C-alpha cells in the first residue's frame, strides 16, 4: 500500500466521516448491522480510491460509494443474537453529549428516513445535503422527473407522519 | 415538520457531526489489513474455487474422451457433460472478471445491475443443471463405465432405450417451460418466487426489489 494513497484515504475520511455515519444510521436501525455497514463502506472507499479524481466533488464521490454499499448491503438483523453484547470497538465514535439537545429531533428524523425504501432514502439524503434534482438523478442514473416524483411522495409521507 | 425544516436540521447536524465524531484509526488499519475479508473478495475467492473445480471436471472429461475415443455411449455422455462443465467454467471466469470490475463509485443503477449479475450466479448455475436434466442418462452411462467398466447402453434392451428417450423428452419440455418462466419479473408467481429465494438467496431478492423501487416513478 503506497503511503500517498493511505494518506489520501485518511484525509478524505477525516474530513468527510460524517457522510459514512449519516448513511449508516439512515440505512441500519440496529447498531450491530450499522457497525458492519460502516466497516463495509470504509473498505469500499479504500477499494474505490483509484476511481476518485478531481472531476468529482469528493462529497459526491463518497456519497455514491456509501449509498451503493448501503443499498446493496444485506441487513442480517443481529440485534436478537447480540442483545446482551456491547460493541467493544467502533470505527466511528459519536459523542452524544454534544448533540444531546438535538438528539430527540434527530432520532425522529432518522426514524422517518428509516421507514423509507432504500432508493427513497438515497434520494432524501442527497436532497437534505442540498443536491439539486439533476445531481440526484445523475447519481442514481434515473430521470429528473422520476426524482421529482419521488421527492413529492416523500413530502406526502412526511405530511402524513407529522399530521 | 416539512422538508425544508428537515433540511435545516440536517445541515446543523452535519456541521456538528465533525466536532462530535472521532475515527478509530487503529481499528481502521486492522480492517485495511484484513481487506481480503470484505464481501466482494470472499465472492471472488468462492468463484475462483468454483472455476477451478469446473476446470478439473473439464480436464478429467477430456482426458477420458481422448483416452477412450470411440463412438460409445459413455464417450458421447462425457462429451455432452463436457459442454455443461465448459459453460460452468466460462460462467465462473466471467464472474471473477465482473467481480473485480465492480465500481462502487458508479451511479447506483449501474452498480445495482452489476451486483444483480453477480448475485444471480446461483440461479445461472441452477439453470445449467436444469438444462442438463434431460441428459440425465449421460451421468448414468458415464458413471457405470467409470465405476464398473460397463457400457450400460449396449446392454439395454431397445424398449428400455425408448422409455428413457421418452422420459428425457418430457424432461426437456418441462425444463424449457420452467427456464422460460425463471425471470425476475415473474417472482410474484409462488413457485418462481420460492425458487429465487431458495436458489439465489435473499440477497438477490433484496437487490431486485431495490432495482424495482428505482424504476417506479
CSV table of C-alpha atoms in Angstrom, one decimal:
chain,number,residue,atom,x,y,z
A,1,UNK,CA,0.0,0.0,0.0
A,2,UNK,CA,1.5,3.3,-1.0
A,3,UNK,CA,2.0,6.0,1.7
A,4,UNK,CA,0.3,8.7,-0.5
A,5,UNK,CA,-2.7,6.5,-1.1
A,6,UNK,CA,-3.1,5.8,2.6
A,7,UNK,CA,-2.7,9.4,3.5
A,8,UNK,CA,-5.3,10.4,0.9
A,9,UNK,CA,-7.6,7.8,2.4
A,10,UNK,CA,-7.2,9.1,5.9
A,11,UNK,CA,-7.6,12.8,4.8
A,12,UNK,CA,-10.8,12.0,3.0
A,13,UNK,CA,-12.2,10.0,5.9
A,14,UNK,CA,-11.1,12.6,8.5
A,15,UNK,CA,-12.9,15.4,6.5
A,16,UNK,CA,-16.0,13.5,5.5
A,17,UNK,CA,-16.5,10.8,8.0
A,18,UNK,CA,-19.9,12.4,8.8
A,19,UNK,CA,-21.2,11.1,5.4
A,20,UNK,CA,-20.4,7.5,6.4
A,21,UNK,CA,-22.1,8.0,9.8
A,22,UNK,CA,-25.2,9.6,8.3
A,23,UNK,CA,-25.6,6.9,5.6
A,24,UNK,CA,-25.1,4.1,8.1
A,25,UNK,CA,-27.6,5.5,10.6
A,26,UNK,CA,-30.1,6.1,7.9
A,27,UNK,CA,-29.9,2.5,6.5
A,28,UNK,CA,-29.5,0.5,9.7
A,29,UNK,CA,-31.6,1.0,12.7
A,30,UNK,CA,-29.8,-1.6,14.7
A,31,UNK,CA,-26.3,-0.9,15.9
A,32,UNK,CA,-24.7,-4.2,15.1
A,33,UNK,CA,-25.7,-4.1,11.4
A,34,UNK,CA,-24.7,-0.4,11.4
A,35,UNK,CA,-21.2,-1.2,12.6
A,36,UNK,CA,-20.9,-3.9,9.9
A,37,UNK,CA,-22.2,-1.4,7.3
A,38,UNK,CA,-19.7,1.3,8.4
A,39,UNK,CA,-16.9,-1.3,8.0
A,40,UNK,CA,-18.1,-2.3,4.5
A,41,UNK,CA,-18.4,1.3,3.4
A,42,UNK,CA,-14.9,2.1,4.7
A,43,UNK,CA,-13.5,-1.0,2.9
A,44,UNK,CA,-15.2,0.0,-0.3
A,45,UNK,CA,-13.9,3.6,-0.1
A,46,UNK,CA,-10.4,2.2,0.2
A,47,UNK,CA,-11.0,-0.2,-2.7
A,48,UNK,CA,-12.6,2.6,-4.9
A,49,UNK,CA,-9.9,5.1,-4.2
A,50,UNK,CA,-8.3,4.6,-7.6
A,51,UNK,CA,-11.6,5.8,-9.3
A,52,UNK,CA,-11.5,9.1,-7.4
A,53,UNK,CA,-10.5,12.0,-9.5
A,54,UNK,CA,-10.9,15.8,-9.4
A,55,UNK,CA,-13.8,15.7,-11.8
A,56,UNK,CA,-16.0,14.7,-8.9
A,57,UNK,CA,-16.7,16.7,-5.7
A,58,UNK,CA,-15.3,14.5,-3.1
A,59,UNK,CA,-18.6,14.5,-1.2
A,60,UNK,CA,-20.5,13.4,-4.3
A,61,UNK,CA,-18.0,10.5,-4.9
A,62,UNK,CA,-18.2,9.5,-1.2
A,63,UNK,CA,-22.0,9.6,-1.2
A,64,UNK,CA,-22.0,7.4,-4.3
A,65,UNK,CA,-19.8,4.8,-2.7
A,66,UNK,CA,-21.6,4.9,0.6
A,67,UNK,CA,-25.0,4.7,-0.9
A,68,UNK,CA,-24.1,1.9,-3.3
A,69,UNK,CA,-22.8,-0.1,-0.4
A,70,UNK,CA,-25.8,0.7,1.8
A,71,UNK,CA,-28.4,-0.1,-0.8
A,72,UNK,CA,-26.7,-3.4,-1.7
A,73,UNK,CA,-25.9,-4.2,2.0
A,74,UNK,CA,-27.8,-7.2,3.2
A,75,UNK,CA,-29.0,-6.5,6.8
A,76,UNK,CA,-28.8,-9.6,8.9
A,77,UNK,CA,-30.5,-8.1,11.9
A,78,UNK,CA,-28.2,-9.4,14.5
A,79,UNK,CA,-30.0,-7.5,17.3
A,80,UNK,CA,-31.6,-10.6,18.7
A,81,UNK,CA,-28.5,-12.7,18.7
A,82,UNK,CA,-26.3,-10.0,20.3
A,83,UNK,CA,-28.9,-8.4,22.6
A,84,UNK,CA,-26.7,-8.8,25.7
A,85,UNK,CA,-23.5,-7.8,23.9
A,86,UNK,CA,-21.8,-4.4,23.7
A,87,UNK,CA,-19.8,-3.4,20.7
A,88,UNK,CA,-16.3,-3.1,22.1
A,89,UNK,CA,-14.6,-1.1,19.3
A,90,UNK,CA,-16.4,1.2,17.0
A,91,UNK,CA,-14.9,2.7,13.9
A,92,UNK,CA,-16.8,6.0,14.3
A,93,UNK,CA,-17.4,7.2,17.8
A,94,UNK,CA,-20.2,9.7,18.3
A,95,UNK,CA,-20.2,11.9,21.3
A,96,UNK,CA,-23.9,12.0,22.2
A,97,UNK,CA,-23.5,14.6,24.9
A,98,UNK,CA,-22.6,17.4,22.5
A,99,UNK,CA,-25.6,16.6,20.4
A,100,UNK,CA,-28.0,15.8,23.2
A,101,UNK,CA,-30.2,18.8,22.8
A,102,UNK,CA,-31.0,17.8,19.3
A,103,UNK,CA,-31.0,14.1,19.8
A,104,UNK,CA,-34.7,13.8,20.2
A,105,UNK,CA,-35.4,15.6,16.9
A,106,UNK,CA,-32.6,13.8,15.2
A,107,UNK,CA,-33.9,10.5,16.3
A,108,UNK,CA,-37.4,11.4,14.9
A,109,UNK,CA,-35.7,12.4,11.7
A,110,UNK,CA,-33.7,9.2,11.3
A,111,UNK,CA,-36.8,7.2,12.3
A,112,UNK,CA,-38.6,8.8,9.4
A,113,UNK,CA,-35.7,8.1,7.0
A,114,UNK,CA,-35.5,4.5,8.2
A,115,UNK,CA,-39.1,3.9,7.2
A,116,UNK,CA,-38.5,4.7,3.5
A,117,UNK,CA,-37.4,2.2,1.0
A,118,UNK,CA,-33.6,2.1,0.2
A,119,UNK,CA,-33.9,4.2,-3.0
A,120,UNK,CA,-36.1,6.9,-1.4
A,121,UNK,CA,-33.6,7.0,1.4
A,122,UNK,CA,-30.9,7.8,-1.1
A,123,UNK,CA,-33.0,10.5,-2.7
A,124,UNK,CA,-33.9,12.1,0.6
A,125,UNK,CA,-30.3,12.0,1.9
A,126,UNK,CA,-29.0,13.7,-1.2
A,127,UNK,CA,-31.8,16.2,-1.1
A,128,UNK,CA,-31.1,17.0,2.5
A,129,UNK,CA,-27.4,17.5,1.6
A,130,UNK,CA,-28.5,20.2,-0.8
A,131,UNK,CA,-28.0,18.4,-4.1
A,132,UNK,CA,-30.3,19.5,-6.8
A,133,UNK,CA,-32.6,17.2,-8.7
A,134,UNK,CA,-30.3,16.9,-11.7
A,135,UNK,CA,-27.4,15.9,-9.5
A,136,UNK,CA,-29.6,13.3,-7.6
A,137,UNK,CA,-30.8,11.9,-11.0
A,138,UNK,CA,-27.2,11.6,-12.2
A,139,UNK,CA,-26.1,9.9,-9.0
A,140,UNK,CA,-28.8,7.3,-9.4
A,141,UNK,CA,-29.0,7.3,-13.2
A,142,UNK,CA,-32.7,7.9,-13.3
A,143,UNK,CA,-34.7,10.7,-14.9
A,144,UNK,CA,-35.2,14.1,-13.3
A,145,UNK,CA,-39.0,13.6,-13.4
A,146,UNK,CA,-38.6,10.3,-11.5
A,147,UNK,CA,-36.6,12.1,-8.8
A,148,UNK,CA,-39.2,14.9,-8.7
A,149,UNK,CA,-42.0,12.3,-8.2
A,150,UNK,CA,-40.0,10.5,-5.5
A,151,UNK,CA,-39.4,13.8,-3.6
A,152,UNK,CA,-43.2,14.7,-3.9
A,153,UNK,CA,-44.0,11.2,-2.5
A,154,UNK,CA,-41.6,11.7,0.4
A,155,UNK,CA,-43.2,15.1,1.2
A,156,UNK,CA,-46.6,13.4,1.3
A,157,UNK,CA,-45.3,10.7,3.6
A,158,UNK,CA,-43.8,13.4,5.9
A,159,UNK,CA,-47.0,15.3,5.9
A,160,UNK,CA,-49.0,12.3,6.9
A,161,UNK,CA,-46.4,11.4,9.6
A,162,UNK,CA,-46.5,14.8,11.2
A,163,UNK,CA,-50.2,15.5,10.8
B,1,UNK,CA,-42.1,19.4,10.2
B,2,UNK,CA,-41.7,19.9,6.5
B,3,UNK,CA,-38.9,19.0,4.2
B,4,UNK,CA,-37.3,22.5,4.4
B,5,UNK,CA,-37.2,22.4,8.2
B,6,UNK,CA,-35.8,18.9,7.9
B,7,UNK,CA,-33.1,20.2,5.6
B,8,UNK,CA,-32.1,22.9,8.1
B,9,UNK,CA,-31.9,20.5,10.9
B,10,UNK,CA,-29.9,18.1,8.8
B,11,UNK,CA,-27.4,20.8,7.9
B,12,UNK,CA,-26.9,21.8,11.5
B,13,UNK,CA,-26.5,18.1,12.4
B,14,UNK,CA,-23.9,17.7,9.6
B,15,UNK,CA,-21.9,20.7,10.9
B,16,UNK,CA,-21.9,19.4,14.4
B,17,UNK,CA,-21.0,15.8,13.4
B,18,UNK,CA,-17.5,16.8,12.6
B,19,UNK,CA,-17.0,18.1,16.1
B,20,UNK,CA,-18.8,15.1,17.7
B,21,UNK,CA,-17.2,12.3,15.9
B,22,UNK,CA,-13.8,10.6,16.0
B,23,UNK,CA,-12.4,7.9,13.7
B,24,UNK,CA,-10.7,4.9,15.3
B,25,UNK,CA,-7.6,4.7,13.2
B,26,UNK,CA,-6.2,1.6,14.9
B,27,UNK,CA,-9.3,-0.4,14.0
B,28,UNK,CA,-9.3,1.2,10.5
B,29,UNK,CA,-5.8,-0.1,9.9
B,30,UNK,CA,-6.8,-3.6,11.1
B,31,UNK,CA,-9.8,-3.6,8.6
B,32,UNK,CA,-7.5,-2.5,5.8
B,33,UNK,CA,-5.0,-5.3,6.6
B,34,UNK,CA,-7.9,-7.7,6.6
B,35,UNK,CA,-9.2,-6.4,3.3
B,36,UNK,CA,-9.5,-9.9,2.0
B,37,UNK,CA,-12.4,-10.5,4.3
B,38,UNK,CA,-14.6,-8.0,2.5
B,39,UNK,CA,-17.8,-9.4,0.9
B,40,UNK,CA,-16.6,-9.0,-2.7
B,41,UNK,CA,-13.2,-10.5,-2.0
B,42,UNK,CA,-14.9,-13.5,-0.4
B,43,UNK,CA,-17.0,-13.9,-3.5
B,44,UNK,CA,-14.0,-13.6,-5.8
B,45,UNK,CA,-12.4,-16.4,-3.8
B,46,UNK,CA,-15.5,-18.6,-3.9
B,47,UNK,CA,-16.0,-18.2,-7.7
B,48,UNK,CA,-12.3,-18.8,-8.3
B,49,UNK,CA,-12.5,-22.1,-6.4
B,50,UNK,CA,-15.7,-23.0,-8.3
B,51,UNK,CA,-13.9,-22.2,-11.6
B,52,UNK,CA,-11.0,-24.4,-10.5
B,53,UNK,CA,-13.5,-27.3,-9.8
B,54,UNK,CA,-15.1,-26.9,-13.2
B,55,UNK,CA,-11.6,-26.9,-14.8
B,56,UNK,CA,-10.7,-30.2,-13.1
B,57,UNK,CA,-14.0,-31.7,-14.3
B,58,UNK,CA,-13.5,-30.4,-17.9
B,59,UNK,CA,-9.9,-31.7,-17.9
B,60,UNK,CA,-10.9,-35.0,-16.5
B,61,UNK,CA,-13.7,-35.5,-19.0
B,62,UNK,CA,-11.4,-34.6,-21.9
B,63,UNK,CA,-8.8,-37.0,-20.6
B,64,UNK,CA,-11.4,-39.7,-20.6
B,65,UNK,CA,-12.7,-38.9,-24.1
B,66,UNK,CA,-9.3,-38.8,-25.6
B,67,UNK,CA,-8.1,-42.0,-23.9
B,68,UNK,CA,-11.2,-44.0,-24.6
B,69,UNK,CA,-12.1,-42.5,-28.0
B,70,UNK,CA,-14.8,-44.5,-29.9
B,71,UNK,CA,-18.4,-43.8,-30.7
B,72,UNK,CA,-19.8,-45.4,-27.5
B,73,UNK,CA,-22.5,-44.2,-25.1
B,74,UNK,CA,-20.0,-43.4,-22.2
B,75,UNK,CA,-17.8,-41.3,-24.6
B,76,UNK,CA,-20.7,-39.4,-26.1
B,77,UNK,CA,-22.0,-38.9,-22.5
B,78,UNK,CA,-18.6,-37.5,-21.5
B,79,UNK,CA,-18.8,-35.1,-24.4
B,80,UNK,CA,-22.3,-33.9,-23.5
B,81,UNK,CA,-21.4,-33.4,-19.9
B,82,UNK,CA,-18.2,-31.6,-21.0
B,83,UNK,CA,-20.3,-29.0,-22.8
B,84,UNK,CA,-22.1,-28.2,-19.5
B,85,UNK,CA,-18.9,-28.2,-17.5
B,86,UNK,CA,-17.3,-25.8,-20.0
B,87,UNK,CA,-20.3,-23.5,-19.8
B,88,UNK,CA,-19.9,-23.6,-16.0
B,89,UNK,CA,-16.2,-22.8,-16.3
B,90,UNK,CA,-16.9,-19.9,-18.6
B,91,UNK,CA,-19.5,-18.6,-16.1
B,92,UNK,CA,-17.1,-18.7,-13.2
B,93,UNK,CA,-14.4,-16.9,-15.1
B,94,UNK,CA,-16.9,-14.3,-16.2
B,95,UNK,CA,-18.0,-13.8,-12.6
B,96,UNK,CA,-14.4,-13.3,-11.4
B,97,UNK,CA,-13.9,-10.7,-14.1
B,98,UNK,CA,-17.1,-9.0,-13.3
B,99,UNK,CA,-16.4,-9.0,-9.5
B,100,UNK,CA,-13.0,-7.5,-9.9
B,101,UNK,CA,-14.5,-4.7,-12.1
B,102,UNK,CA,-17.4,-3.7,-9.9
B,103,UNK,CA,-17.1,0.0,-9.2
B,104,UNK,CA,-19.0,1.4,-6.2
B,105,UNK,CA,-18.4,5.0,-7.4
B,106,UNK,CA,-20.7,4.5,-10.4
B,107,UNK,CA,-24.3,5.7,-10.4
B,108,UNK,CA,-26.5,3.5,-8.2
B,109,UNK,CA,-28.3,1.9,-11.2
B,110,UNK,CA,-25.0,0.6,-12.8
B,111,UNK,CA,-23.7,-0.8,-9.5
B,112,UNK,CA,-27.0,-2.5,-8.8
B,113,UNK,CA,-27.1,-4.1,-12.2
B,114,UNK,CA,-23.5,-5.4,-11.8
B,115,UNK,CA,-24.4,-6.7,-8.3
B,116,UNK,CA,-27.6,-8.4,-9.6
B,117,UNK,CA,-25.5,-10.1,-12.2
B,118,UNK,CA,-23.1,-11.3,-9.5
B,119,UNK,CA,-25.8,-12.5,-7.1
B,120,UNK,CA,-27.8,-14.2,-9.9
B,121,UNK,CA,-24.9,-16.6,-10.5
B,122,UNK,CA,-26.5,-19.2,-8.2
B,123,UNK,CA,-29.6,-19.1,-10.5
B,124,UNK,CA,-27.5,-19.4,-13.6
B,125,UNK,CA,-25.8,-22.5,-12.3
B,126,UNK,CA,-29.2,-23.9,-11.3
B,127,UNK,CA,-30.5,-23.2,-14.9
B,128,UNK,CA,-27.4,-25.0,-16.2
B,129,UNK,CA,-28.1,-28.0,-14.0
B,130,UNK,CA,-31.7,-27.9,-15.2
B,131,UNK,CA,-30.6,-27.9,-18.8
B,132,UNK,CA,-28.5,-31.0,-18.1
B,133,UNK,CA,-31.5,-32.8,-16.6
B,134,UNK,CA,-32.9,-34.1,-20.0
B,135,UNK,CA,-29.4,-35.7,-20.4
B,136,UNK,CA,-29.6,-37.4,-17.0
B,137,UNK,CA,-28.7,-40.8,-18.6
B,138,UNK,CA,-25.4,-39.3,-19.6
B,139,UNK,CA,-24.5,-39.3,-15.9
B,140,UNK,CA,-25.7,-42.9,-15.5
B,141,UNK,CA,-23.8,-44.2,-18.6
B,142,UNK,CA,-20.6,-42.5,-17.7
B,143,UNK,CA,-20.9,-43.5,-14.0
B,144,UNK,CA,-21.3,-47.2,-14.9
B,145,UNK,CA,-18.4,-47.1,-17.2
B,146,UNK,CA,-16.1,-45.3,-14.7
B,147,UNK,CA,-17.1,-47.3,-11.6
B,148,UNK,CA,-17.9,-50.8,-13.0
B,149,UNK,CA,-16.4,-50.6,-16.6
B,150,UNK,CA,-19.8,-51.5,-18.1
B,151,UNK,CA,-21.2,-49.9,-21.2
B,152,UNK,CA,-24.8,-49.9,-19.9
B,153,UNK,CA,-26.3,-48.6,-23.1
B,154,UNK,CA,-25.1,-51.6,-25.2
B,155,UNK,CA,-26.7,-53.9,-22.7
B,156,UNK,CA,-30.1,-52.2,-22.6
B,157,UNK,CA,-33.0,-53.7,-24.5
B,158,UNK,CA,-34.4,-51.5,-27.2
B,159,UNK,CA,-37.7,-50.9,-25.3
B,160,UNK,CA,-35.8,-49.6,-22.2
B,161,UNK,CA,-33.9,-47.2,-24.5
B,162,UNK,CA,-37.2,-45.9,-25.9
B,163,UNK,CA,-38.7,-45.4,-22.4
B,164,UNK,CA,-35.6,-43.4,-21.3
B,165,UNK,CA,-35.7,-41.4,-24.5
B,166,UNK,CA,-39.4,-40.5,-23.8
B,167,UNK,CA,-38.6,-39.5,-20.2
B,168,UNK,CA,-35.7,-37.3,-21.5
B,169,UNK,CA,-38.1,-35.7,-24.0
B,170,UNK,CA,-40.7,-35.0,-21.2
B,171,UNK,CA,-37.9,-33.6,-19.0
B,172,UNK,CA,-36.8,-31.4,-22.0
B,173,UNK,CA,-40.2,-29.9,-22.4
B,174,UNK,CA,-40.7,-29.3,-18.6
B,175,UNK,CA,-37.2,-27.8,-18.2
B,176,UNK,CA,-37.8,-25.5,-21.2
B,177,UNK,CA,-41.1,-24.3,-19.8
B,178,UNK,CA,-39.6,-23.7,-16.3
B,179,UNK,CA,-36.5,-21.9,-17.6
B,180,UNK,CA,-38.7,-19.7,-19.7
B,181,UNK,CA,-40.5,-18.6,-16.6
B,182,UNK,CA,-37.4,-18.2,-14.4
B,183,UNK,CA,-37.2,-14.5,-14.8
B,184,UNK,CA,-37.0,-11.8,-12.0
B,185,UNK,CA,-40.2,-10.2,-13.3
B,186,UNK,CA,-42.1,-13.5,-12.6
B,187,UNK,CA,-41.2,-13.5,-8.9
B,188,UNK,CA,-44.8,-12.8,-8.0
B,189,UNK,CA,-45.5,-16.4,-9.0
B,190,UNK,CA,-45.3,-18.6,-5.9
B,191,UNK,CA,-43.0,-21.3,-7.4
B,192,UNK,CA,-40.7,-18.8,-9.2
B,193,UNK,CA,-40.5,-16.5,-6.1
B,194,UNK,CA,-39.7,-19.6,-3.9
B,195,UNK,CA,-37.0,-20.8,-6.3
B,196,UNK,CA,-35.4,-17.3,-6.4
B,197,UNK,CA,-35.3,-17.1,-2.6
B,198,UNK,CA,-34.1,-20.7,-2.2
B,199,UNK,CA,-31.6,-20.8,-5.0
B,200,UNK,CA,-30.2,-17.3,-5.2
B,201,UNK,CA,-30.9,-16.3,-1.6
B,202,UNK,CA,-32.4,-13.2,0.0
B,203,UNK,CA,-29.5,-11.0,-1.2
B,204,UNK,CA,-30.6,-11.2,-4.8
B,205,UNK,CA,-34.2,-10.7,-3.9
B,206,UNK,CA,-33.2,-7.6,-1.9
B,207,UNK,CA,-31.2,-6.2,-4.9
B,208,UNK,CA,-34.0,-6.9,-7.4
B,209,UNK,CA,-36.5,-5.2,-5.0
B,210,UNK,CA,-34.3,-2.1,-4.9
B,211,UNK,CA,-34.0,-2.1,-8.7
B,212,UNK,CA,-37.8,-2.2,-9.0
B,213,UNK,CA,-38.0,0.7,-6.5
B,214,UNK,CA,-35.7,2.7,-8.6
B,215,UNK,CA,-37.8,2.2,-11.7
B,216,UNK,CA,-41.0,3.1,-10.0
B,217,UNK,CA,-41.9,6.7,-10.7
